[in-house]
Amino acid sequence: MSEAGSTTQTGGFFDKLFAPFREFRNRERQRQEREQAEVRRRLDAYIREVEEDYANAQQIEPKPYKELTSGEVRQGTTPSYEHVQSTGTIRLHMLLPPDQMDRAQLVQALARPMDEELPDLYDVKPHEGRSKEHGYVILGPAEQFLHTRGENWRLYVELTYSLASHGGRATINRRFYVLDIVL
């Protein structure tokens, strides 16, 4: 009996000795959970704000460029995309008619993975280099686009363009697009 009594006394001693550490660990865990909940709340609010901004956007499901027929490529009227896995870039073709696309500028480009439970929103507008070349819009490079296989993504793209040609006066037009693609 004396051994059993000493075990409980020893257990009680260690419980008392480590109680402050356990309390500290529990407080730290609760603080981290509160911080993560706050970050998640802010991200959700930001995503809601972006979705509200793009509520009236043109919804497009572009075709992969490699799946276009030769007639669709020649006519140049089918919205499509190319995903370059090795660089993590996406090229968007034919969002606007060619004459407008020549004068268009990329204002904002955001991407959101749709397969994740808690998707993040990434800025994929090129910060170095061109955002438009040869009639297509370039998104990335972004490490999120590297080596993807069959992932569903939603892109939020804003373009501005002017209908004025040769220095004429015209207003700047804005177009918003929401594109659902598979990378």
mmCIF file of C-alpha atoms in Angstrom:
data_model
loop_
_atom_site.group_PDB
_atom_site.id
_atom_site.type_symbol
_atom_site.label_atom_id
_atom_site.label_comp_id
_atom_site.label_asym_id
_atom_site.label_seq_id
_atom_site.Cartn_x
_atom_site.Cartn_y
_atom_site.Cartn_z
ATOM 1 C CA MET A 1 0.000 0.000 0.000
ATOM 2 C CA SER A 2 2.797 2.354 0.693
ATOM 3 C CA GLU A 3 3.947 2.115 -2.960
ATOM 4 C CA ALA A 4 0.493 3.029 -4.270
ATOM 5 C CA GLY A 5 0.318 5.997 -1.919
ATOM 6 C CA SER A 6 3.751 7.222 -2.986
ATOM 7 C CA THR A 7 2.830 6.974 -6.663
ATOM 8 C CA THR A 8 -0.159 9.241 -6.199
ATOM 9 C CA GLN A 9 1.940 11.629 -4.161
ATOM 10 C CA THR A 10 4.612 11.656 -6.847
ATOM 11 C CA GLY A 11 1.961 12.082 -9.562
ATOM 12 C CA GLY A 12 0.456 14.921 -7.567
ATOM 13 C CA PHE A 13 3.876 16.513 -7.152
ATOM 14 C CA PHE A 14 4.607 16.380 -10.909
ATOM 15 C CA ASP A 15 1.108 17.597 -11.719
ATOM 16 C CA LYS A 16 1.676 20.616 -9.502
ATOM 17 C CA LEU A 17 5.188 21.111 -10.874
ATOM 18 C CA PHE A 18 4.095 21.042 -14.544
ATOM 19 C CA ALA A 19 0.718 22.756 -14.083
ATOM 20 C CA PRO A 20 2.067 26.244 -14.991
ATOM 21 C CA PHE A 21 3.640 24.827 -18.164
ATOM 22 C CA ARG A 22 0.381 23.113 -19.134
ATOM 23 C CA GLU A 23 -1.553 26.316 -18.481
ATOM 24 C CA PHE A 24 0.937 28.280 -20.579
ATOM 25 C CA ARG A 25 0.693 25.719 -23.411
ATOM 26 C CA ASN A 26 -3.127 25.834 -23.273
ATOM 27 C CA ARG A 27 -3.150 29.647 -23.297
ATOM 28 C CA GLU A 28 -0.718 29.657 -26.242
ATOM 29 C CA ARG A 29 -2.874 27.166 -28.144
ATOM 30 C CA GLN A 30 -5.993 29.256 -27.513
ATOM 31 C CA ARG A 31 -4.172 32.433 -28.606
ATOM 32 C CA GLN A 32 -3.027 30.757 -31.825
ATOM 33 C CA GLU A 33 -6.534 29.460 -32.507
ATOM 34 C CA ARG A 34 -7.946 32.973 -32.001
ATOM 35 C CA GLU A 35 -5.310 34.439 -34.341
ATOM 36 C CA GLN A 36 -6.012 31.807 -36.993
ATOM 37 C CA ALA A 37 -9.752 32.423 -36.680
ATOM 38 C CA GLU A 38 -9.154 36.180 -37.098
ATOM 39 C CA VAL A 39 -6.969 35.622 -40.182
ATOM 40 C CA ARG A 40 -9.599 33.290 -41.638
ATOM 41 C CA ARG A 41 -12.355 35.848 -40.906
ATOM 42 C CA ARG A 42 -10.370 38.595 -42.662
ATOM 43 C CA LEU A 43 -9.646 36.356 -45.659
ATOM 44 C CA ASP A 44 -13.323 35.377 -45.911
ATOM 45 C CA ALA A 45 -14.296 39.057 -45.785
ATOM 46 C CA TYR A 46 -11.757 39.846 -48.529
ATOM 47 C CA ILE A 47 -13.044 36.992 -50.712
ATOM 48 C CA ARG A 48 -16.645 38.206 -50.208
ATOM 49 C CA GLU A 49 -15.557 41.725 -51.168
ATOM 50 C CA VAL A 50 -13.878 40.474 -54.354
ATOM 51 C CA GLU A 51 -16.922 38.371 -55.244
ATOM 52 C CA GLU A 52 -19.148 41.428 -54.725
ATOM 53 C CA ASP A 53 -16.873 43.484 -56.993
ATOM 54 C CA TYR A 54 -17.119 40.781 -59.652
ATOM 55 C CA ALA A 55 -20.836 40.043 -59.139
ATOM 56 C CA ASN A 56 -21.754 41.577 -62.515
ATOM 57 C CA ALA A 57 -18.657 40.261 -64.279
ATOM 58 C CA GLN A 58 -18.849 38.253 -67.443
ATOM 59 C CA GLN A 59 -18.710 34.560 -66.503
ATOM 60 C CA ILE A 60 -16.568 32.570 -68.926
ATOM 61 C CA GLU A 61 -15.457 28.964 -69.075
ATOM 62 C CA PRO A 62 -12.631 29.251 -71.602
ATOM 63 C CA LYS A 63 -11.489 26.215 -73.523
ATOM 64 C CA PRO A 64 -7.921 24.952 -73.264
ATOM 65 C CA TYR A 65 -6.063 26.425 -76.245
ATOM 66 C CA LYS A 66 -4.788 23.024 -77.350
ATOM 67 C CA GLU A 67 -8.397 21.795 -77.687
ATOM 68 C CA LEU A 68 -9.463 24.535 -80.110
ATOM 69 C CA THR A 69 -10.186 23.501 -83.666
ATOM 70 C CA SER A 70 -8.224 25.139 -86.468
ATOM 71 C CA GLY A 71 -11.354 27.116 -87.418
ATOM 72 C CA GLU A 72 -11.722 28.483 -83.900
ATOM 73 C CA VAL A 73 -8.063 29.514 -83.863
ATOM 74 C CA ARG A 74 -8.323 31.227 -87.253
ATOM 75 C CA GLN A 75 -11.519 33.080 -86.347
ATOM 76 C CA GLY A 76 -10.074 34.079 -82.998
ATOM 77 C CA THR A 77 -13.413 34.443 -81.276
ATOM 78 C CA THR A 78 -13.337 31.616 -78.735
ATOM 79 C CA PRO A 79 -12.037 32.528 -75.269
ATOM 80 C CA SER A 80 -9.298 30.087 -74.348
ATOM 81 C CA TYR A 81 -6.348 29.643 -72.024
ATOM 82 C CA GLU A 82 -2.895 28.115 -72.076
ATOM 83 C CA HIS A 83 -1.223 26.850 -68.931
ATOM 84 C CA VAL A 84 2.574 26.756 -69.005
ATOM 85 C CA GLN A 85 3.424 24.465 -66.099
ATOM 86 C CA SER A 86 7.174 24.909 -66.275
ATOM 87 C CA THR A 87 6.925 28.664 -65.632
ATOM 88 C CA GLY A 88 3.666 28.811 -63.677
ATOM 89 C CA THR A 89 1.991 31.190 -66.138
ATOM 90 C CA ILE A 90 -1.422 31.273 -67.773
ATOM 91 C CA ARG A 91 -2.197 32.954 -71.087
ATOM 92 C CA LEU A 92 -5.772 34.090 -71.687
ATOM 93 C CA HIS A 93 -6.768 34.409 -75.345
ATOM 94 C CA MET A 94 -9.671 36.350 -76.865
ATOM 95 C CA LEU A 95 -11.225 37.977 -73.829
ATOM 96 C CA LEU A 96 -11.877 41.011 -76.032
ATOM 97 C CA PRO A 97 -12.109 41.429 -79.804
ATOM 98 C CA PRO A 98 -8.639 41.843 -81.379
ATOM 99 C CA ASP A 99 -8.928 45.607 -81.985
ATOM 100 C CA GLN A 100 -9.869 46.213 -78.338
ATOM 101 C CA MET A 101 -7.324 43.680 -77.046
ATOM 102 C CA ASP A 102 -4.523 45.653 -78.723
ATOM 103 C CA ARG A 103 -5.346 48.662 -76.530
ATOM 104 C CA ALA A 104 -6.249 46.733 -73.354
ATOM 105 C CA GLN A 105 -4.320 46.761 -70.088
ATOM 106 C CA LEU A 106 -4.510 44.300 -67.220
ATOM 107 C CA VAL A 107 -5.587 46.064 -64.012
ATOM 108 C CA GLN A 108 -6.137 43.198 -61.596
ATOM 109 C CA ALA A 109 -5.761 39.429 -61.670
ATOM 110 C CA LEU A 110 -6.651 37.194 -58.741
ATOM 111 C CA ALA A 111 -6.794 33.413 -58.600
ATOM 112 C CA ARG A 112 -8.556 31.083 -56.202
ATOM 113 C CA PRO A 113 -8.263 27.280 -56.043
ATOM 114 C CA MET A 114 -11.770 25.854 -55.893
ATOM 115 C CA ASP A 115 -10.851 22.305 -54.799
ATOM 116 C CA GLU A 116 -9.518 23.332 -51.397
ATOM 117 C CA GLU A 117 -11.726 23.378 -48.327
ATOM 118 C CA LEU A 118 -10.520 26.845 -47.287
ATOM 119 C CA PRO A 119 -9.292 28.399 -50.552
ATOM 120 C CA ASP A 120 -6.896 31.312 -50.501
ATOM 121 C CA LEU A 121 -6.955 34.216 -52.945
ATOM 122 C CA TYR A 122 -3.681 34.897 -54.787
ATOM 123 C CA ASP A 123 -2.561 37.955 -56.717
ATOM 124 C CA VAL A 124 -1.375 36.578 -60.071
ATOM 125 C CA LYS A 125 -0.872 39.828 -61.967
ATOM 126 C CA PRO A 126 2.683 39.902 -63.328
ATOM 127 C CA HIS A 127 4.797 42.275 -61.294
ATOM 128 C CA GLU A 128 7.821 41.929 -63.555
ATOM 129 C CA GLY A 129 7.560 41.761 -67.287
ATOM 130 C CA ARG A 130 4.583 42.288 -69.528
ATOM 131 C CA SER A 131 1.002 41.488 -68.677
ATOM 132 C CA LYS A 132 -0.094 41.394 -72.316
ATOM 133 C CA GLU A 133 1.629 40.135 -75.442
ATOM 134 C CA HIS A 134 0.537 39.281 -78.968
ATOM 135 C CA GLY A 135 -3.150 39.658 -78.159
ATOM 136 C CA TYR A 136 -3.272 37.572 -74.992
ATOM 137 C CA VAL A 137 -3.195 38.383 -71.298
ATOM 138 C CA ILE A 138 -0.441 36.821 -69.186
ATOM 139 C CA LEU A 139 -1.061 35.808 -65.571
ATOM 140 C CA GLY A 140 1.782 34.776 -63.300
ATOM 141 C CA PRO A 141 4.336 33.410 -62.945
ATOM 142 C CA ALA A 142 2.868 32.077 -59.727
ATOM 143 C CA GLU A 143 4.175 29.139 -57.762
ATOM 144 C CA GLN A 144 0.558 28.006 -57.210
ATOM 145 C CA PHE A 145 0.321 27.313 -60.976
ATOM 146 C CA LEU A 146 3.463 25.159 -61.057
ATOM 147 C CA HIS A 147 3.015 21.423 -61.607
ATOM 148 C CA THR A 148 -0.760 21.332 -61.195
ATOM 149 C CA ARG A 149 -2.806 18.398 -62.438
ATOM 150 C CA GLY A 150 -6.572 18.634 -62.837
ATOM 151 C CA GLU A 151 -7.178 21.374 -60.256
ATOM 152 C CA ASN A 152 -10.172 23.700 -60.596
ATOM 153 C CA TRP A 153 -9.344 27.399 -60.400
ATOM 154 C CA ARG A 154 -11.397 30.580 -60.555
ATOM 155 C CA LEU A 155 -9.727 33.656 -62.010
ATOM 156 C CA TYR A 156 -10.898 37.224 -61.416
ATOM 157 C CA VAL A 157 -9.584 39.489 -64.165
ATOM 158 C CA GLU A 158 -10.117 43.210 -64.745
ATOM 159 C CA LEU A 159 -9.128 44.829 -68.041
ATOM 160 C CA THR A 160 -9.316 48.426 -69.174
ATOM 161 C CA TYR A 161 -9.363 49.501 -72.783
ATOM 162 C CA SER A 162 -10.096 52.544 -74.873
ATOM 163 C CA LEU A 163 -12.073 52.582 -78.085
ATOM 164 C CA ALA A 164 -10.178 55.646 -79.280
ATOM 165 C CA SER A 165 -7.724 55.063 -82.063
ATOM 166 C CA HIS A 166 -4.922 57.340 -83.181
ATOM 167 C CA GLY A 167 -5.224 59.738 -80.257
ATOM 168 C CA GLY A 168 -8.971 60.377 -80.503
ATOM 169 C CA ARG A 169 -10.997 61.121 -77.385
ATOM 170 C CA ALA A 170 -12.894 58.273 -75.802
ATOM 171 C CA THR A 171 -13.641 57.005 -72.364
ATOM 172 C CA ILE A 172 -11.715 54.252 -70.695
ATOM 173 C CA ASN A 173 -13.854 51.143 -70.466
ATOM 174 C CA ARG A 174 -13.513 48.479 -67.786
ATOM 175 C CA ARG A 175 -14.391 44.825 -68.195
ATOM 176 C CA PHE A 176 -14.575 42.305 -65.387
ATOM 177 C CA TYR A 177 -14.270 38.572 -66.009
ATOM 178 C CA VAL A 178 -14.693 35.516 -63.842
ATOM 179 C CA LEU A 179 -13.097 32.518 -65.525
ATOM 180 C CA ASP A 180 -13.358 28.924 -64.356
ATOM 181 C CA ILE A 181 -10.494 26.780 -65.641
ATOM 182 C CA VAL A 182 -8.868 23.437 -64.953
ATOM 183 C CA LEU A 183 -5.083 23.385 -64.586
#
